Amino acid sequence: AQSVAQPEDQVNVAEGNPLTVKCTYSVSGNPYLFWYVQYPNRGLQFLLKYITGDNLVKGSYGFEAEFNKSQTSFHLKKPSALVSDSALYFCAVSWRGGYQKVTFGTGTKLQVIP
Amino acid sequence: DTGVSQDPRHKITKRGQNVTFRCDPISEHNRLYWYRQTLGQGPEFLTYFQNEAQLEKSRLLSDRFSAERPKGSFSTLEIQRTEQGDSAMYLCASSLTGGLDQPQHFGDGTRLSIL
């Protein structure tokens, strides 16, 4: 089985401050990890992924994420938040050899305060 | 790359009616997925296609739900005898063949409201 947890329903951060959105996962093998962003009444947009290699992954719009195998985490980060980053963020996991599907977390609402 | 297109964007229907949604994936993408998303939740896997073959269906997908991808291009999702609990956003996504390491490209969804 595979699962992903986003422990925070909402994260508030002041504009210009660094942000972190947390994600932990559980899979039977080596994970494929993804972050997506969703704006109101829109579909999900891909931000970044970890498949293998360097634990620090850089993605779109200045976002990055750090894979930590020992803590089974894949937290999303950005050095300086923008008001336009306010949206719903989803972490997702799959793994080679697992079920042919991706499992999404319940989402974290990011609110960047001007 | 024109993106994934879903039609209609909104559907309002009475309980007991049948509804059909259409998804046009990115043209070179072989894999096509259907998800259901309710308020406050992440997308919930329903089914997926590799070309025209439906390779997996969620056990959550009741017999009232059926999906097709007849020529390996567009796909349809039909819900028969709709129920109140079917109210949700239905998302379609596509990806390149190559495995689950490929990111999925999502359409903007069809929002279904059951009266």
mmCIF file of C-alpha atoms in Angstrom:
data_model
loop_
_atom_site.group_PDB
_atom_site.id
_atom_site.type_symbol
_atom_site.label_atom_id
_atom_site.label_comp_id
_atom_site.label_asym_id
_atom_site.label_seq_id
_atom_site.Cartn_x
_atom_site.Cartn_y
_atom_site.Cartn_z
ATOM 1 C CA ALA A 1 0.000 0.000 0.000
ATOM 2 C CA GLN A 2 1.058 3.585 -0.449
ATOM 3 C CA SER A 3 -0.016 6.680 1.409
ATOM 4 C CA VAL A 4 0.876 10.304 1.812
ATOM 5 C CA ALA A 5 0.151 12.692 4.669
ATOM 6 C CA GLN A 6 0.043 16.458 4.731
ATOM 7 C CA PRO A 7 -0.224 17.277 8.428
ATOM 8 C CA GLU A 8 -1.200 20.926 8.020
ATOM 9 C CA ASP A 9 -4.541 21.939 6.574
ATOM 10 C CA GLN A 10 -3.349 25.523 6.260
ATOM 11 C CA VAL A 11 -0.059 27.380 6.386
ATOM 12 C CA ASN A 12 0.107 31.140 6.810
ATOM 13 C CA VAL A 13 3.257 33.049 5.944
ATOM 14 C CA ALA A 14 4.102 36.705 5.481
ATOM 15 C CA GLU A 15 5.106 37.862 2.026
ATOM 16 C CA GLY A 16 8.872 37.741 1.627
ATOM 17 C CA ASN A 17 9.345 35.117 4.333
ATOM 18 C CA PRO A 18 10.432 31.559 3.614
ATOM 19 C CA LEU A 19 7.702 28.959 3.414
ATOM 20 C CA THR A 20 7.557 25.228 4.082
ATOM 21 C CA VAL A 21 4.695 22.876 3.305
ATOM 22 C CA LYS A 22 5.128 19.458 4.877
ATOM 23 C CA CYS A 23 4.620 16.018 3.384
ATOM 24 C CA THR A 24 5.390 12.526 4.626
ATOM 25 C CA TYR A 25 4.854 9.302 2.719
ATOM 26 C CA SER A 26 4.739 5.552 3.024
ATOM 27 C CA VAL A 27 5.518 3.112 0.205
ATOM 28 C CA SER A 28 6.898 -0.393 -0.032
ATOM 29 C CA GLY A 29 9.771 0.482 -2.339
ATOM 30 C CA ASN A 30 11.653 3.502 -3.600
ATOM 31 C CA PRO A 31 9.202 6.371 -3.967
ATOM 32 C CA TYR A 32 8.385 8.721 -6.776
ATOM 33 C CA LEU A 33 7.304 11.985 -5.140
ATOM 34 C CA PHE A 34 5.504 14.961 -6.640
ATOM 35 C CA TRP A 35 4.193 18.370 -5.684
ATOM 36 C CA TYR A 36 1.252 19.958 -7.460
ATOM 37 C CA VAL A 37 -0.498 23.303 -6.993
ATOM 38 C CA GLN A 38 -4.186 24.002 -7.514
ATOM 39 C CA TYR A 39 -5.815 27.389 -7.924
ATOM 40 C CA PRO A 40 -9.583 27.855 -7.399
ATOM 41 C CA ASN A 41 -11.736 26.100 -9.992
ATOM 42 C CA ARG A 42 -8.682 24.858 -11.852
ATOM 43 C CA GLY A 43 -6.936 21.531 -12.283
ATOM 44 C CA LEU A 44 -3.644 20.647 -10.632
ATOM 45 C CA GLN A 45 -0.384 21.981 -12.020
ATOM 46 C CA PHE A 46 2.853 20.055 -11.700
ATOM 47 C CA LEU A 47 5.578 21.824 -9.698
ATOM 48 C CA LEU A 48 8.380 19.318 -9.228
ATOM 49 C CA LYS A 49 9.235 15.687 -8.698
ATOM 50 C CA TYR A 50 11.793 13.443 -7.055
ATOM 51 C CA ILE A 51 12.644 10.186 -8.769
ATOM 52 C CA THR A 52 16.244 9.495 -7.847
ATOM 53 C CA GLY A 53 19.527 11.303 -7.333
ATOM 54 C CA ASP A 54 20.052 14.626 -5.601
ATOM 55 C CA ASN A 55 17.826 14.989 -2.559
ATOM 56 C CA LEU A 56 17.165 18.657 -3.269
ATOM 57 C CA VAL A 57 14.866 19.099 -6.234
ATOM 58 C CA LYS A 58 14.178 22.420 -7.893
ATOM 59 C CA GLY A 59 10.937 23.135 -9.689
ATOM 60 C CA SER A 60 8.723 25.795 -11.156
ATOM 61 C CA TYR A 61 8.152 29.305 -9.766
ATOM 62 C CA GLY A 62 11.155 29.143 -7.422
ATOM 63 C CA PHE A 63 9.895 26.166 -5.428
ATOM 64 C CA GLU A 64 12.136 23.365 -4.259
ATOM 65 C CA ALA A 65 11.673 20.244 -2.188
ATOM 66 C CA GLU A 66 13.958 18.115 -0.077
ATOM 67 C CA PHE A 67 13.717 14.351 -0.081
ATOM 68 C CA ASN A 68 14.602 12.781 3.273
ATOM 69 C CA LYS A 69 14.569 9.002 3.135
ATOM 70 C CA SER A 70 15.167 8.413 6.836
ATOM 71 C CA GLN A 71 12.259 10.646 7.782
ATOM 72 C CA THR A 72 10.156 9.613 4.772
ATOM 73 C CA SER A 73 9.478 13.258 4.066
ATOM 74 C CA PHE A 74 9.349 15.484 1.006
ATOM 75 C CA HIS A 75 8.748 19.024 2.230
ATOM 76 C CA LEU A 76 8.081 21.835 -0.222
ATOM 77 C CA LYS A 77 10.014 25.051 0.292
ATOM 78 C CA LYS A 78 10.474 28.501 -1.149
ATOM 79 C CA PRO A 79 12.965 31.096 0.115
ATOM 80 C CA SER A 80 10.680 34.100 -0.310
ATOM 81 C CA ALA A 81 6.904 33.784 -0.518
ATOM 82 C CA LEU A 82 4.765 35.806 -2.909
ATOM 83 C CA VAL A 83 1.089 36.683 -2.476
ATOM 84 C CA SER A 84 0.496 34.916 -5.794
ATOM 85 C CA ASP A 85 1.768 31.673 -4.225
ATOM 86 C CA SER A 86 -1.477 31.491 -2.228
ATOM 87 C CA ALA A 87 -3.144 28.291 -3.393
ATOM 88 C CA LEU A 88 -3.780 24.656 -2.502
ATOM 89 C CA TYR A 89 -0.733 22.400 -2.587
ATOM 90 C CA PHE A 90 -0.823 18.634 -2.980
ATOM 91 C CA CYS A 91 1.896 16.113 -2.348
ATOM 92 C CA ALA A 92 1.651 12.822 -4.259
ATOM 93 C CA VAL A 93 3.453 9.491 -4.189
ATOM 94 C CA SER A 94 3.827 6.436 -6.357
ATOM 95 C CA TRP A 95 6.489 3.777 -6.652
ATOM 96 C CA ARG A 96 7.928 1.461 -9.231
ATOM 97 C CA GLY A 97 6.363 -1.929 -8.847
ATOM 98 C CA GLY A 98 3.405 -0.622 -6.939
ATOM 99 C CA TYR A 99 -0.151 -0.157 -7.996
ATOM 100 C CA GLN A 100 -0.453 1.674 -11.271
ATOM 101 C CA LYS A 101 -1.647 4.866 -9.709
ATOM 102 C CA VAL A 102 -0.553 7.957 -7.854
ATOM 103 C CA THR A 103 -1.879 8.689 -4.364
ATOM 104 C CA PHE A 104 -2.484 12.306 -3.431
ATOM 105 C CA GLY A 105 -2.490 13.920 -0.023
ATOM 106 C CA THR A 106 -5.427 15.908 1.284
ATOM 107 C CA GLY A 107 -3.795 19.207 0.435
ATOM 108 C CA THR A 108 -2.438 22.198 2.330
ATOM 109 C CA LYS A 109 -3.847 25.649 1.799
ATOM 110 C CA LEU A 110 -1.060 28.209 1.643
ATOM 111 C CA GLN A 111 -2.009 31.742 2.534
ATOM 112 C CA VAL A 112 0.629 34.406 1.922
ATOM 113 C CA ILE A 113 -0.171 37.566 3.819
ATOM 114 C CA PRO A 114 0.831 40.889 2.237
ATOM 115 C CA ASP B 1 0.894 21.624 -26.310
ATOM 116 C CA THR B 2 -2.721 22.726 -25.977
ATOM 117 C CA GLY B 3 -3.185 21.113 -22.596
ATOM 118 C CA VAL B 4 -5.817 18.713 -21.318
ATOM 119 C CA SER B 5 -9.360 19.794 -22.157
ATOM 120 C CA GLN B 6 -12.504 18.743 -20.295
ATOM 121 C CA ASP B 7 -16.097 19.278 -21.283
ATOM 122 C CA PRO B 8 -18.414 20.446 -19.855
ATOM 123 C CA ARG B 9 -16.907 22.563 -17.092
ATOM 124 C CA HIS B 10 -20.092 22.429 -15.080
ATOM 125 C CA LYS B 11 -22.972 19.978 -15.078
ATOM 126 C CA ILE B 12 -26.135 20.268 -13.020
ATOM 127 C CA THR B 13 -28.545 17.383 -13.144
ATOM 128 C CA LYS B 14 -31.329 15.759 -11.201
ATOM 129 C CA ARG B 15 -30.770 12.669 -9.133
ATOM 130 C CA GLY B 16 -31.295 9.533 -11.191
ATOM 131 C CA GLN B 17 -30.181 11.033 -14.491
ATOM 132 C CA ASN B 18 -27.212 9.833 -16.517
ATOM 133 C CA VAL B 19 -24.286 12.144 -17.254
ATOM 134 C CA THR B 20 -21.290 11.868 -19.543
ATOM 135 C CA PHE B 21 -18.064 13.844 -19.402
ATOM 136 C CA ARG B 22 -15.402 14.126 -22.052
ATOM 137 C CA CYS B 23 -11.638 14.503 -21.737
ATOM 138 C CA ASP B 24 -9.201 15.334 -24.529
ATOM 139 C CA PRO B 25 -5.634 14.639 -23.371
ATOM 140 C CA ILE B 26 -2.421 16.119 -24.672
ATOM 141 C CA SER B 27 -2.042 14.534 -28.094
ATOM 142 C CA GLU B 28 1.187 12.594 -27.581
ATOM 143 C CA HIS B 29 0.227 11.284 -24.139
ATOM 144 C CA ASN B 30 -0.581 7.604 -23.948
ATOM 145 C CA ARG B 31 -1.800 7.448 -20.379
ATOM 146 C CA LEU B 32 -5.088 8.960 -19.299
ATOM 147 C CA TYR B 33 -6.432 9.098 -15.747
ATOM 148 C CA TRP B 34 -9.755 9.974 -14.175
ATOM 149 C CA TYR B 35 -9.994 11.306 -10.634
ATOM 150 C CA ARG B 36 -12.735 12.529 -8.379
ATOM 151 C CA GLN B 37 -12.129 15.421 -6.017
ATOM 152 C CA THR B 38 -14.436 16.555 -3.244
ATOM 153 C CA LEU B 39 -14.105 19.687 -1.148
ATOM 154 C CA GLY B 40 -11.127 19.549 1.168
ATOM 155 C CA GLN B 41 -9.721 16.395 -0.337
ATOM 156 C CA GLY B 42 -7.054 15.477 -2.807
ATOM 157 C CA PRO B 43 -7.853 13.819 -6.120
ATOM 158 C CA GLU B 44 -9.103 10.262 -5.654
ATOM 159 C CA PHE B 45 -8.090 7.761 -8.326
ATOM 160 C CA LEU B 46 -10.940 6.274 -10.357
ATOM 161 C CA THR B 47 -9.407 4.598 -13.393
ATOM 162 C CA TYR B 48 -6.654 4.828 -15.962
ATOM 163 C CA PHE B 49 -5.985 3.935 -19.594
ATOM 164 C CA GLN B 50 -2.875 3.054 -21.489
ATOM 165 C CA ASN B 51 -3.875 3.954 -25.040
ATOM 166 C CA GLU B 52 -7.328 2.373 -25.450
ATOM 167 C CA ALA B 53 -6.865 -0.277 -22.763
ATOM 168 C CA GLN B 54 -8.400 0.345 -19.352
ATOM 169 C CA LEU B 55 -5.757 -1.120 -17.077
ATOM 170 C CA GLU B 56 -7.047 -0.417 -13.619
ATOM 171 C CA LYS B 57 -10.244 0.615 -11.903
ATOM 172 C CA SER B 58 -10.570 1.699 -8.321
ATOM 173 C CA ARG B 59 -12.687 -0.544 -6.161
ATOM 174 C CA LEU B 60 -14.463 2.668 -5.239
ATOM 175 C CA LEU B 61 -15.795 2.850 -8.783
ATOM 176 C CA SER B 62 -19.265 1.389 -8.599
ATOM 177 C CA ASP B 63 -21.046 -0.332 -11.461
ATOM 178 C CA ARG B 64 -22.788 2.940 -12.217
ATOM 179 C CA PHE B 65 -19.491 4.392 -13.453
ATOM 180 C CA SER B 66 -17.986 3.472 -16.801
ATOM 181 C CA ALA B 67 -15.132 4.951 -18.781
ATOM 182 C CA GLU B 68 -13.994 4.467 -22.342
ATOM 183 C CA ARG B 69 -11.162 5.574 -24.548
ATOM 184 C CA PRO B 70 -12.186 4.023 -27.853
ATOM 185 C CA LYS B 71 -9.358 5.095 -30.140
ATOM 186 C CA GLY B 72 -6.724 5.866 -27.578
ATOM 187 C CA SER B 73 -7.355 9.576 -27.873
ATOM 188 C CA PHE B 74 -10.251 11.233 -26.037
ATOM 189 C CA SER B 75 -12.022 9.541 -23.150
ATOM 190 C CA THR B 76 -15.517 9.630 -21.722
ATOM 191 C CA LEU B 77 -16.684 9.003 -18.179
ATOM 192 C CA GLU B 78 -20.340 8.107 -17.737
ATOM 193 C CA ILE B 79 -22.262 8.006 -14.496
ATOM 194 C CA GLN B 80 -25.616 6.255 -14.600
ATOM 195 C CA ARG B 81 -28.474 6.855 -12.166
ATOM 196 C CA THR B 82 -26.667 9.685 -10.435
ATOM 197 C CA GLU B 83 -26.844 10.011 -6.652
ATOM 198 C CA GLN B 84 -26.292 12.959 -4.315
ATOM 199 C CA GLY B 85 -22.922 11.531 -3.330
ATOM 200 C CA ASP B 86 -21.702 11.799 -6.898
ATOM 201 C CA SER B 87 -21.492 15.575 -6.570
ATOM 202 C CA ALA B 88 -17.804 16.377 -6.980
ATOM 203 C CA MET B 89 -15.175 17.703 -9.344
ATOM 204 C CA TYR B 90 -14.146 15.097 -11.915
ATOM 205 C CA LEU B 91 -10.590 15.584 -13.100
ATOM 206 C CA CYS B 92 -8.855 14.099 -16.096
ATOM 207 C CA ALA B 93 -5.090 13.905 -16.420
ATOM 208 C CA SER B 94 -2.696 12.575 -19.002
ATOM 209 C CA SER B 95 0.956 11.642 -19.053
ATOM 210 C CA LEU B 96 3.612 10.202 -21.288
ATOM 211 C CA THR B 97 4.216 6.490 -21.227
ATOM 212 C CA GLY B 98 7.228 5.617 -19.176
ATOM 213 C CA GLY B 99 5.843 4.796 -15.840
ATOM 214 C CA LEU B 100 4.671 6.435 -12.715
ATOM 215 C CA ASP B 101 7.682 8.729 -12.653
ATOM 216 C CA GLN B 102 6.048 10.895 -15.291
ATOM 217 C CA PRO B 103 4.173 13.977 -14.046
ATOM 218 C CA GLN B 104 0.500 14.180 -14.866
ATOM 219 C CA HIS B 105 -1.059 17.089 -16.720
ATOM 220 C CA PHE B 106 -4.520 17.927 -15.469
ATOM 221 C CA GLY B 107 -7.518 19.482 -17.102
ATOM 222 C CA ASP B 108 -9.615 22.032 -15.246
ATOM 223 C CA GLY B 109 -12.235 19.460 -14.398
ATOM 224 C CA THR B 110 -15.970 19.018 -14.690
ATOM 225 C CA ARG B 111 -17.925 20.081 -11.627
ATOM 226 C CA LEU B 112 -20.990 17.888 -11.169
ATOM 227 C CA SER B 113 -23.880 19.040 -8.999
ATOM 228 C CA ILE B 114 -26.764 16.688 -8.269
ATOM 229 C CA LEU B 115 -30.059 18.341 -7.350
#
